[in-house]
Coordinates of C-alpha atoms and ligand atoms in Angstrom, one line a residue:
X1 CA 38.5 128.2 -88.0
X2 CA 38.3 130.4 -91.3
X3 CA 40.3 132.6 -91.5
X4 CA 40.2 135.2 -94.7
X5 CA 41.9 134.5 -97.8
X6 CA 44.6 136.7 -97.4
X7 CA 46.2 136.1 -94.3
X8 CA 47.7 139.0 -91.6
X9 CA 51.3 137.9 -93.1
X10 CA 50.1 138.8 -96.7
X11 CA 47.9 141.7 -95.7
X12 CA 51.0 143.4 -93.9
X13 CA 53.4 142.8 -96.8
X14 CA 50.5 144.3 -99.2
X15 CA 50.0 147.7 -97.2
X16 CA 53.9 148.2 -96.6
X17 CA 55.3 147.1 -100.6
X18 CA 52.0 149.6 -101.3
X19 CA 53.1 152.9 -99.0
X20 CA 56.5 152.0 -99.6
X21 CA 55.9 152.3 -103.4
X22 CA 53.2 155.4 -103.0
X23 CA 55.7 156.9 -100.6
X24 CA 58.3 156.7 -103.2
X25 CA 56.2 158.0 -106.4
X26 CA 55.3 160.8 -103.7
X27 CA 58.5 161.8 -103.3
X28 CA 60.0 161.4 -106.8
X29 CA 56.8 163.2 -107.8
X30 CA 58.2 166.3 -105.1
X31 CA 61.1 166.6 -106.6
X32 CA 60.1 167.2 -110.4
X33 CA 56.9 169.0 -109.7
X34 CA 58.2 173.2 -109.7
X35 CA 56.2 175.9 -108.8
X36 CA 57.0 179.4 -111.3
X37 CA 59.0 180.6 -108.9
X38 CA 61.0 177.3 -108.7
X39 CA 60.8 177.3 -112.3
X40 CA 62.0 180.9 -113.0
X41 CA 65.3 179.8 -110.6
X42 CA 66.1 177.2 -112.6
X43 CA 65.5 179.2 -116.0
X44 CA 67.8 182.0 -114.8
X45 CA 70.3 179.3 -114.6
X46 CA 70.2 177.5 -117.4
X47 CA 70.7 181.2 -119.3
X48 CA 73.3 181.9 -117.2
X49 CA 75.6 178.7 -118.0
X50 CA 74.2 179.1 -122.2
X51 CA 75.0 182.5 -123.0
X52 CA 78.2 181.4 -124.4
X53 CA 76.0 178.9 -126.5
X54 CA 73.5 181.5 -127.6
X55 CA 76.6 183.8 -128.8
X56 CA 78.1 180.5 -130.8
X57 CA 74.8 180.1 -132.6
X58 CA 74.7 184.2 -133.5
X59 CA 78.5 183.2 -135.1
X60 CA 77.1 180.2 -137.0
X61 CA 75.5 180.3 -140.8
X62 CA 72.5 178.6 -140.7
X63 CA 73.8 175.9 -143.5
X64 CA 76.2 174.4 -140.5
X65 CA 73.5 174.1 -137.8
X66 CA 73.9 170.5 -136.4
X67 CA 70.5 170.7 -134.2
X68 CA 70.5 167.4 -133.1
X69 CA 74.1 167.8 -131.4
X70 CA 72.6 171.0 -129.8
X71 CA 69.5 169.3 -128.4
X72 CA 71.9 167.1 -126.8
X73 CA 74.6 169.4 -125.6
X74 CA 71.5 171.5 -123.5
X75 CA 69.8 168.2 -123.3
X76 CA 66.7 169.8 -124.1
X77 CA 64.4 170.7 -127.6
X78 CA 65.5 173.4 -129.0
X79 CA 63.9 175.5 -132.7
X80 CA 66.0 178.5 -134.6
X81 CA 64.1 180.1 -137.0
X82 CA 66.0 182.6 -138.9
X83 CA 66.1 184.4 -142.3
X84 CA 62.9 183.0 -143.0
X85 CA 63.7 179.4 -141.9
X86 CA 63.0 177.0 -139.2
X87 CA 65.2 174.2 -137.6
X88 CA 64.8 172.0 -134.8
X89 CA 65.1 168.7 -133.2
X90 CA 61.4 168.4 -132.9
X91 CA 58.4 168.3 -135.4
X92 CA 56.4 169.6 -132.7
X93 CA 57.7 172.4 -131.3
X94 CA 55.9 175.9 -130.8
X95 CA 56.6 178.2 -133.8
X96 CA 58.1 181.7 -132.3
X97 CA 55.3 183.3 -132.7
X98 CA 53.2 181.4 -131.1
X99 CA 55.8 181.3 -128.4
X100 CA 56.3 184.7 -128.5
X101 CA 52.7 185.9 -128.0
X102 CA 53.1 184.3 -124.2
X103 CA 56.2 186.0 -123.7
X104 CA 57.2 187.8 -121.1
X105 CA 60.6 189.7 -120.3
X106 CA 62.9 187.9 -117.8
X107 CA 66.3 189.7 -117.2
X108 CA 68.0 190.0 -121.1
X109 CA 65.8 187.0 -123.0
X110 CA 62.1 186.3 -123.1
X111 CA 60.5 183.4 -121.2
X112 CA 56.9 181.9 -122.1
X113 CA 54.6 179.7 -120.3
X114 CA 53.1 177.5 -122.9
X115 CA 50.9 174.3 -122.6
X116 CA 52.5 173.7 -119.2
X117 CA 56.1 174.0 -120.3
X118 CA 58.9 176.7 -120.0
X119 CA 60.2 178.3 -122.9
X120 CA 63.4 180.5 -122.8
X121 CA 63.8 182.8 -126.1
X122 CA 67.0 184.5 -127.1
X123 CA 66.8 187.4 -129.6
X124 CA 69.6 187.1 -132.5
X125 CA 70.0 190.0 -134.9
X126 CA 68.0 188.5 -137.5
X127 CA 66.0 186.0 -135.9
X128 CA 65.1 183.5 -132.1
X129 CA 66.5 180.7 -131.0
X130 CA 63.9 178.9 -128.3
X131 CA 64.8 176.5 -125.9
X132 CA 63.2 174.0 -123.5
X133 CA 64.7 171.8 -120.8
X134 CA 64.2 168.5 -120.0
X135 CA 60.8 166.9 -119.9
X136 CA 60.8 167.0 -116.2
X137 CA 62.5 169.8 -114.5
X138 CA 60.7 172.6 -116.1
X139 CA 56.9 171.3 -115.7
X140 CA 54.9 173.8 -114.7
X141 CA 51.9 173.0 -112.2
X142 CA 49.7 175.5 -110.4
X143 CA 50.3 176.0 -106.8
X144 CA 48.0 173.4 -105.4
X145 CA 49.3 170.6 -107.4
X146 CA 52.8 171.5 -106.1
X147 CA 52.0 170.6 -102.7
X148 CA 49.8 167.1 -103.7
X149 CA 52.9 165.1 -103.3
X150 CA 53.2 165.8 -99.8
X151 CA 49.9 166.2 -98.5
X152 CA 49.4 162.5 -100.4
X153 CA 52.9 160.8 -98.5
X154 CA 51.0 162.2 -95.1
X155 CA 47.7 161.1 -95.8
X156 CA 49.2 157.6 -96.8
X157 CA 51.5 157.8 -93.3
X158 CA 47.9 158.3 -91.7
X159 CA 46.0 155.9 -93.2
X160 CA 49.1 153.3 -93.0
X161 CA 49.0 154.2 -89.1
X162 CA 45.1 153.8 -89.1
X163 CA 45.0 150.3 -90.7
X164 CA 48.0 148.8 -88.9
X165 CA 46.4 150.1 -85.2
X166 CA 43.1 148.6 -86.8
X167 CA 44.8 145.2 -87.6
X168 CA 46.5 145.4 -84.0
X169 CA 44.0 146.3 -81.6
X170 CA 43.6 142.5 -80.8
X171 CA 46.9 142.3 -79.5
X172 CA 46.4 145.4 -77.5
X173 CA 43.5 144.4 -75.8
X174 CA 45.3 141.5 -75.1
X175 CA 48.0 143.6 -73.3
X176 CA 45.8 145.2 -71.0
X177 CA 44.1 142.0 -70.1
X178 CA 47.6 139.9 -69.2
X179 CA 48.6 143.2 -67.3
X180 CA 45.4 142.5 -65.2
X181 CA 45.7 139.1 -64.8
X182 CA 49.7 139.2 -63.8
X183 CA 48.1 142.0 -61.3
X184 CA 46.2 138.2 -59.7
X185 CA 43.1 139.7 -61.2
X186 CA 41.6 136.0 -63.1
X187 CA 38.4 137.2 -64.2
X188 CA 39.6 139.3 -66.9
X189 CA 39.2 137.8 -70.7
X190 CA 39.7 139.4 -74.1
X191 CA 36.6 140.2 -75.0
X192 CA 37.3 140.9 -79.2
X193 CA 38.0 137.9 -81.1
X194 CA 39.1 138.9 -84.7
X195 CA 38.8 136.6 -87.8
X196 CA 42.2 136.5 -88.5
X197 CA 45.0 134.3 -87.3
X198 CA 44.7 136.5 -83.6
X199 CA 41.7 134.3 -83.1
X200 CA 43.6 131.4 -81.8
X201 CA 45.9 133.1 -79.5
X202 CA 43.4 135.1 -78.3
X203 CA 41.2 132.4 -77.5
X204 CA 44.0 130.4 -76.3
X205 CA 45.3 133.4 -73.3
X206 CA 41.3 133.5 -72.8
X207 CA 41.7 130.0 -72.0
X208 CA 44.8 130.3 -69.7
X209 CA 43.4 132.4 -68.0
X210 CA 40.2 130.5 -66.7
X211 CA 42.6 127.4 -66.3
X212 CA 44.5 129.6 -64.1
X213 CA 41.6 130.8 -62.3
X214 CA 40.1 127.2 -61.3
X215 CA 43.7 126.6 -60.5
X216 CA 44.0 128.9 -57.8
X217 CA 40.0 128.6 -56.9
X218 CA 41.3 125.0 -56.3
X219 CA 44.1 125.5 -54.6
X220 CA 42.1 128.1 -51.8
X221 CA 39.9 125.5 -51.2
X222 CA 41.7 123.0 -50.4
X223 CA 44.2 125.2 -48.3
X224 CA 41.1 126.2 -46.7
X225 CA 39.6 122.6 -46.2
X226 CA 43.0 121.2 -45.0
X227 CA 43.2 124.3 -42.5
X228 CA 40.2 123.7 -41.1
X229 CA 40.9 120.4 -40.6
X230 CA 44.0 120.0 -39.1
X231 CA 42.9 122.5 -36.3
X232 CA 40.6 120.0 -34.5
X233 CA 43.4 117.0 -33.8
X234 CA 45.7 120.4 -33.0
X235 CA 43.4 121.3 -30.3
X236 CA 43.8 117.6 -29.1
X237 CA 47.0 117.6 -29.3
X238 CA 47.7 120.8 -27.2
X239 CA 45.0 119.8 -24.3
X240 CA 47.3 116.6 -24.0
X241 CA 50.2 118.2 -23.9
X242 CA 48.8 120.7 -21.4
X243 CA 48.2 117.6 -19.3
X244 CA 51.7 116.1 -19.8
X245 CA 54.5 116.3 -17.5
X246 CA 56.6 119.6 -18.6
X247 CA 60.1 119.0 -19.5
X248 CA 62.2 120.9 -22.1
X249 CA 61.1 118.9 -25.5
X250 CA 57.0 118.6 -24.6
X251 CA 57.6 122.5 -24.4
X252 CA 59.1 122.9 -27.7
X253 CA 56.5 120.5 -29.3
X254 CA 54.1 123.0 -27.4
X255 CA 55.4 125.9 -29.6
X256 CA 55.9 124.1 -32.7
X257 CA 52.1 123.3 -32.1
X258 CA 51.3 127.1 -31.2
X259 CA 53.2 128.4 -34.4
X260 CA 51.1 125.7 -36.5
X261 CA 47.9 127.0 -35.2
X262 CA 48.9 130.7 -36.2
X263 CA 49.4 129.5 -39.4
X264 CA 46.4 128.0 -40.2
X265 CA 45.0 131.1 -38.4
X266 CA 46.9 133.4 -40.7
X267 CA 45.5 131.0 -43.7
X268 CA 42.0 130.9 -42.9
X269 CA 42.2 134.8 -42.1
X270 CA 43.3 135.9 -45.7
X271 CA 40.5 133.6 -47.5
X272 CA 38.2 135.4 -45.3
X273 CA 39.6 138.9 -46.2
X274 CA 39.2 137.5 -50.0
X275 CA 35.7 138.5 -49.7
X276 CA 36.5 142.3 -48.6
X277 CA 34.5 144.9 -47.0
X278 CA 32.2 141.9 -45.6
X279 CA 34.5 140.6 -43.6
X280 CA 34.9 143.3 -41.4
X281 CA 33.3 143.8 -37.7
X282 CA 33.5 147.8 -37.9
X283 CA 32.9 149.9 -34.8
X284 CA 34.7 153.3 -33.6
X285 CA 37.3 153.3 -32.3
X286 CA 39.5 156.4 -30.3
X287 CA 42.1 156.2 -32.2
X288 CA 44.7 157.7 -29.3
X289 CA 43.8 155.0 -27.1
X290 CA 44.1 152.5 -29.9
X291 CA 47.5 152.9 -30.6
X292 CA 48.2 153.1 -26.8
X293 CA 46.4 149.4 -26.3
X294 CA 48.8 148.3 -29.5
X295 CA 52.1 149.5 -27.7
X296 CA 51.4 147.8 -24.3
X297 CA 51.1 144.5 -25.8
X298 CA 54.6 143.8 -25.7
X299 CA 57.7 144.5 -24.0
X300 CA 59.3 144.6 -27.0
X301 CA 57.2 147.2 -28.7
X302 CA 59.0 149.6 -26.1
X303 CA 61.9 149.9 -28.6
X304 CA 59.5 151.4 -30.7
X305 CA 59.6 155.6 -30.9
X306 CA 56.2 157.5 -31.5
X307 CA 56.4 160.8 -33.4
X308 CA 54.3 163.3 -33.4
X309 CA 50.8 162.9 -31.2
X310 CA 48.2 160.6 -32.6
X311 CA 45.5 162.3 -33.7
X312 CA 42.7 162.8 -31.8
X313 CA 39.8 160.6 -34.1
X314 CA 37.2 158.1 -33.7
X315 CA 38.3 155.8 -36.5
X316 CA 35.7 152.9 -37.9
X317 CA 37.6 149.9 -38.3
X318 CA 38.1 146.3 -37.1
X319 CA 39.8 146.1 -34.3
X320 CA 41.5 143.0 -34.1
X321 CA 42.5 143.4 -37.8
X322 CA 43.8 146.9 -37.4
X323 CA 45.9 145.5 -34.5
X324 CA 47.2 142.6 -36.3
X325 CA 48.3 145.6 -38.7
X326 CA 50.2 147.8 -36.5
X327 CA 51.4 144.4 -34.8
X328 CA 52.9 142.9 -37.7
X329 CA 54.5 146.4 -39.1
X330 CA 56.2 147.1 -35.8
X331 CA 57.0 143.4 -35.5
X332 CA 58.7 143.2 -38.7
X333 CA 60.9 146.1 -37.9
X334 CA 62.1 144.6 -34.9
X335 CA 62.6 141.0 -35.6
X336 CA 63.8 141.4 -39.3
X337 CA 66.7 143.8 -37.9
X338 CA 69.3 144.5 -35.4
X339 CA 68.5 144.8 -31.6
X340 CA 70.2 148.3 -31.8
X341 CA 68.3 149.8 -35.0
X342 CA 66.0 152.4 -34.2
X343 CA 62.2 152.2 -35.1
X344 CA 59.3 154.6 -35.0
X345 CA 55.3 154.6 -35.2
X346 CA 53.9 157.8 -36.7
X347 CA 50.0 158.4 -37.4
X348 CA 49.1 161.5 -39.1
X349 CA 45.2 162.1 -40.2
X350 CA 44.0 164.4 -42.8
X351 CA 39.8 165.1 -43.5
X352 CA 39.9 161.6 -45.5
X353 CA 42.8 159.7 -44.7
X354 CA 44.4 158.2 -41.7
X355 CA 48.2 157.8 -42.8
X356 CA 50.3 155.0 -40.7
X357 CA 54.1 154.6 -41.1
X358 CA 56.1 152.2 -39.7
X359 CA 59.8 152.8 -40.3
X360 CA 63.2 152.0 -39.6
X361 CA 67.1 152.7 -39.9
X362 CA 67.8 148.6 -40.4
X363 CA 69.1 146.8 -43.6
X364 CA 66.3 147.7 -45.7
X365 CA 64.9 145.4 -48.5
X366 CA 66.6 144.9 -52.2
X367 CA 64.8 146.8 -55.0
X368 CA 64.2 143.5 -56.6
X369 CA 62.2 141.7 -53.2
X370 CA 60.1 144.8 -53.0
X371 CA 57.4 143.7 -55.8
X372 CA 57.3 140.2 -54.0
X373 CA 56.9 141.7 -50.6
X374 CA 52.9 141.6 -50.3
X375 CA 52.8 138.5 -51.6
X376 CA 51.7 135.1 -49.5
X377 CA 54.6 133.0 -48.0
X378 CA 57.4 135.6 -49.3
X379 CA 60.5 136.0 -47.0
X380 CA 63.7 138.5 -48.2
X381 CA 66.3 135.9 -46.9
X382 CA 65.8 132.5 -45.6
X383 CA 69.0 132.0 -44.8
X384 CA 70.8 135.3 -43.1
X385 CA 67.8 135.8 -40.8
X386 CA 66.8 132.3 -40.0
X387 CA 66.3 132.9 -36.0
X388 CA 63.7 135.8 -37.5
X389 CA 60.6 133.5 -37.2
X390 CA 58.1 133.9 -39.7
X391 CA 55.8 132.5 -42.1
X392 CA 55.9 135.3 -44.9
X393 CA 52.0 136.1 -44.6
X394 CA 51.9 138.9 -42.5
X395 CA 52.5 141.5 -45.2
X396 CA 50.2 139.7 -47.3
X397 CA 47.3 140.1 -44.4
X398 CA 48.2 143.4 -44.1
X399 CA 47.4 144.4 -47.1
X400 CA 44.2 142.5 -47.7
X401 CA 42.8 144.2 -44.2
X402 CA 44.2 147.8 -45.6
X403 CA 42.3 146.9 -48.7
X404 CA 39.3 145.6 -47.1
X405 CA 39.1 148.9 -44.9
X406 CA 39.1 150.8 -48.6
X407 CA 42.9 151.5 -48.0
X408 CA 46.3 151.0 -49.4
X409 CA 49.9 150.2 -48.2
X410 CA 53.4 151.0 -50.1
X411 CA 56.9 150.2 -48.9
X412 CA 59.7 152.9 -49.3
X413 CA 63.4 150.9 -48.5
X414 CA 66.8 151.4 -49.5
X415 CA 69.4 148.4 -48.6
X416 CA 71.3 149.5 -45.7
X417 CA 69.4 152.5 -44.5
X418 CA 66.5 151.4 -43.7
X419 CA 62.4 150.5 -44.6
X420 CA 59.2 152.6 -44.6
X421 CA 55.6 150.8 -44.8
X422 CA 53.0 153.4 -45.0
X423 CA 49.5 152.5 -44.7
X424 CA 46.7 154.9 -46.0
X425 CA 43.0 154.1 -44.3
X426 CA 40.3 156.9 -45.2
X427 CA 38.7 157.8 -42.2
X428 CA 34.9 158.2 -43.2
X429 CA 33.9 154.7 -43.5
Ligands
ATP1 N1 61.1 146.3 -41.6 C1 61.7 145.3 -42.3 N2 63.0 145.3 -42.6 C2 63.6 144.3 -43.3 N3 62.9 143.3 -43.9 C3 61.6 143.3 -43.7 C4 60.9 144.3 -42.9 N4 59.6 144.0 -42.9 C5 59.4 142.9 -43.7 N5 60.6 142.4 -44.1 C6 60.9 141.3 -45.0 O1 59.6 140.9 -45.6 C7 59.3 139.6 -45.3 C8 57.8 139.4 -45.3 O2 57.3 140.0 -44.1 P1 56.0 139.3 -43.5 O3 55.5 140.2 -42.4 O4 55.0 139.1 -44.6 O5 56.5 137.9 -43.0 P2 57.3 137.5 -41.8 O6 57.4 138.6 -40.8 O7 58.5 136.8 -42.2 O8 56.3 136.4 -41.1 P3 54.9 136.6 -40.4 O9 54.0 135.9 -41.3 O10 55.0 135.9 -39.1 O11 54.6 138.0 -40.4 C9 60.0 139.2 -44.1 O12 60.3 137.8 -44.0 C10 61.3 140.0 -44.2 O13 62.3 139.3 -44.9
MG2 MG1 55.7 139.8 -40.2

């Protein structure tokens, strides 16, 4: 691949040694740039701490002047001209007059504005003395050029911000993608490929990610295939042992068999629900006498508390899947706690959504198991709750058939007071 001459490394050690530098002239620039009234401040103070210099000059005969020692000691140009003569550190500075023709009054000396420069000028009793400051700190600009400095450092802020964003927006495309695709979503790729050294990465997560995708297109089918055919020597199996003499281990080979057959149900039911909306046999359904059929399944389901009435809709959904729903909820809250811990069932409908919670008062679920919970095979504790049977895929189910009705399904639980599932289905299908 080619890649341009400068590379990202050099091109992001150019722009920040370049604002860093501009930044820096901006600021020095602000701090030496005066506006008048900055200027005039700074005047009044240099008067104020010379006034004992201006009254040693009155004292002084023009034959002892030592200018150059004066320039230094206000460390800035200074001209006397009196009794008809001139002195001064400088070749070029302004004659009085000249000076004195942009003078104007400021407290007890004169002050002039001349070719961009500040001039203070102190009457003696027979002639001026005229002073200047250092080059810098009494530079006069006009307003606008006061402010340059700092409009400049935040238009180089902005356009520092503009380019870097620019440079990075192959990185953040890249972050939403691998959000997506940690979400299970594999047909996501990064669409931008820049011409710098991005390109590879890029193309290499773009990669990953169809790798990742035939991986688990792979891995379906062949759970799929495998399912499908382990379920015909199963049904052998269970016609002969219906045929065998009963004794205790024949039975528990008969339920080991029966939980095997559930799994592979369970397995072949949530490639089916991969597909979505088509999988569904909708019809209506009177929602009161729904819930009613649910709850008589089981003796153990009479643990179970209803609150509230259910509300009295015709609901279009698939039946068996909406059961195995409500089944699994109410089963989890029984079998994964206590005999003693209370449980309720409570539907509420609004004009679009059915909402279904399933709660108890048990040992609730760590913050840390809660983002695995939907997934397939996941169990909170193997160990602690091994009489619990399970698989791990009911939740998983669950959500694909909430899903697949247009629905969702959250889980509120705190560890040791209890778990809330709460399933949304929009009624209007
Ligand atoms: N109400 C609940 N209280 C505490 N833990 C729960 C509750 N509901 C689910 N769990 C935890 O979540 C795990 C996943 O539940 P899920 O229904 O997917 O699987 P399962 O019940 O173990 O097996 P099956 O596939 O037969 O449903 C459970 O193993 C259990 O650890
Ligand atoms: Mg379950």
């Amino acid at each position: 691949m080619n890649f341009p001459k400068f590379g990202l490394f050099s091109r992001f050690f150019a722009l920040f040694g370049a604002s860093t530098i501009l930044l820096g002239l901006c600021f020095v620039a602000a701090y030496f740039v005066m506006s008048e009234e900055q200027a005039l401040r700074q005047l009044d103070l240099r008067y104020k701490a010379m006034q004992a210099f201006f009254k040693s000059i009155e004292s002084t005969s023009p034959q002892h002047y030592q200018i150059h020692q004066y320039a230094e000691q206000i460390k800035g140009d200074i001209a006397i001209e009196r009794q008809g003569q001139r002195f001064s550190n400088i070749t070029d500075f302004p004659s009085i007059a000249t000076l004195l023709e942009h003078a104007s009054p400021f407290k007890a000396v004169f002050y002039a504005k001349y070719h961009s420069k500040y001039y203070l000028l102190y009457q003696l009793p027979d002639g001026w003395v005229a002073i200047t400051s250092t080059p810098f700190n009494l530079l006069v600009y006009s307003k606008w050029v006061v402010y340059w400095p700092w409009l400049l450092a935040i238009t180089i802020l902005c356009a520092s911000y503009g380019i870097l964003r620019y440079w990075l927006t192959p990185l953040m495309d890249m972050f939403s993608v691998v959000k997506q695709v940690s979400k299970g979503d594999f047909t996501q790729s990064i669409e931008r490929i820049p011409n710098n050294e991005f390109a590879e990465l890029i193309q290499g997560v773009n990669k990953m990610i169809a790798d990742l995708n035939t991986m688990f297109e792979a891995k379906n089918e062949l759970l799929l295939a495998v399912s499908h055919e382990l379920r015909t020597p199963l049904a052998h199996m269970q016609v002969s042992l219906a045929m065998s003499h009963k004794d205790k281990h024949i039975e528990k080979v008969t339920q080991d068999i029966q939980h095997m057959e559930q799994l592979i149900e369970q397995l072949v039911e949530g490639e089916r629900l991969r597909s979505g909306h088509q999988a569904l046999h909708l019809t209506n359904n009177y929602l009161p006498a729904l819930i009613d059929e649910i709850l008589a399944e089981s003796i153990s389901f009479q643990r179970i508390r209803r609150v509230g009435e259910v509300p009295d809709v015709v609901l279009r959904v698939d039946v068996g899947r909406f059961k195995f729903l409500i089944r699994n909820l109410l089963n989890n809250a029984l079998k994964h706690n206590n005999n003693d811990v209370e449980c309720w069932l409570e539907v509420t409908a609004d004009d679009n959504n059915l909402t279904l919670v399933v709660a108890d008062q048990g040992r609730g679920i760590s913050k840390a198991a809660l983002s695995h919970l939907f997934e397939p095979f996941y169990r909170v504790s193997k160990v602690a709750y091994r009489d619990a049977k399970g698989i791990g895929l009911g939740l998983c189910l669950c959500k694909s058939i909430v899903e697949a009705h247009g629905g969702s399904i959250e889980v509120e639980s705190k560890l040791g007071k209890g778990t809330r599932f709460i399933a949304f289905l929009p009624v209007c299908q």
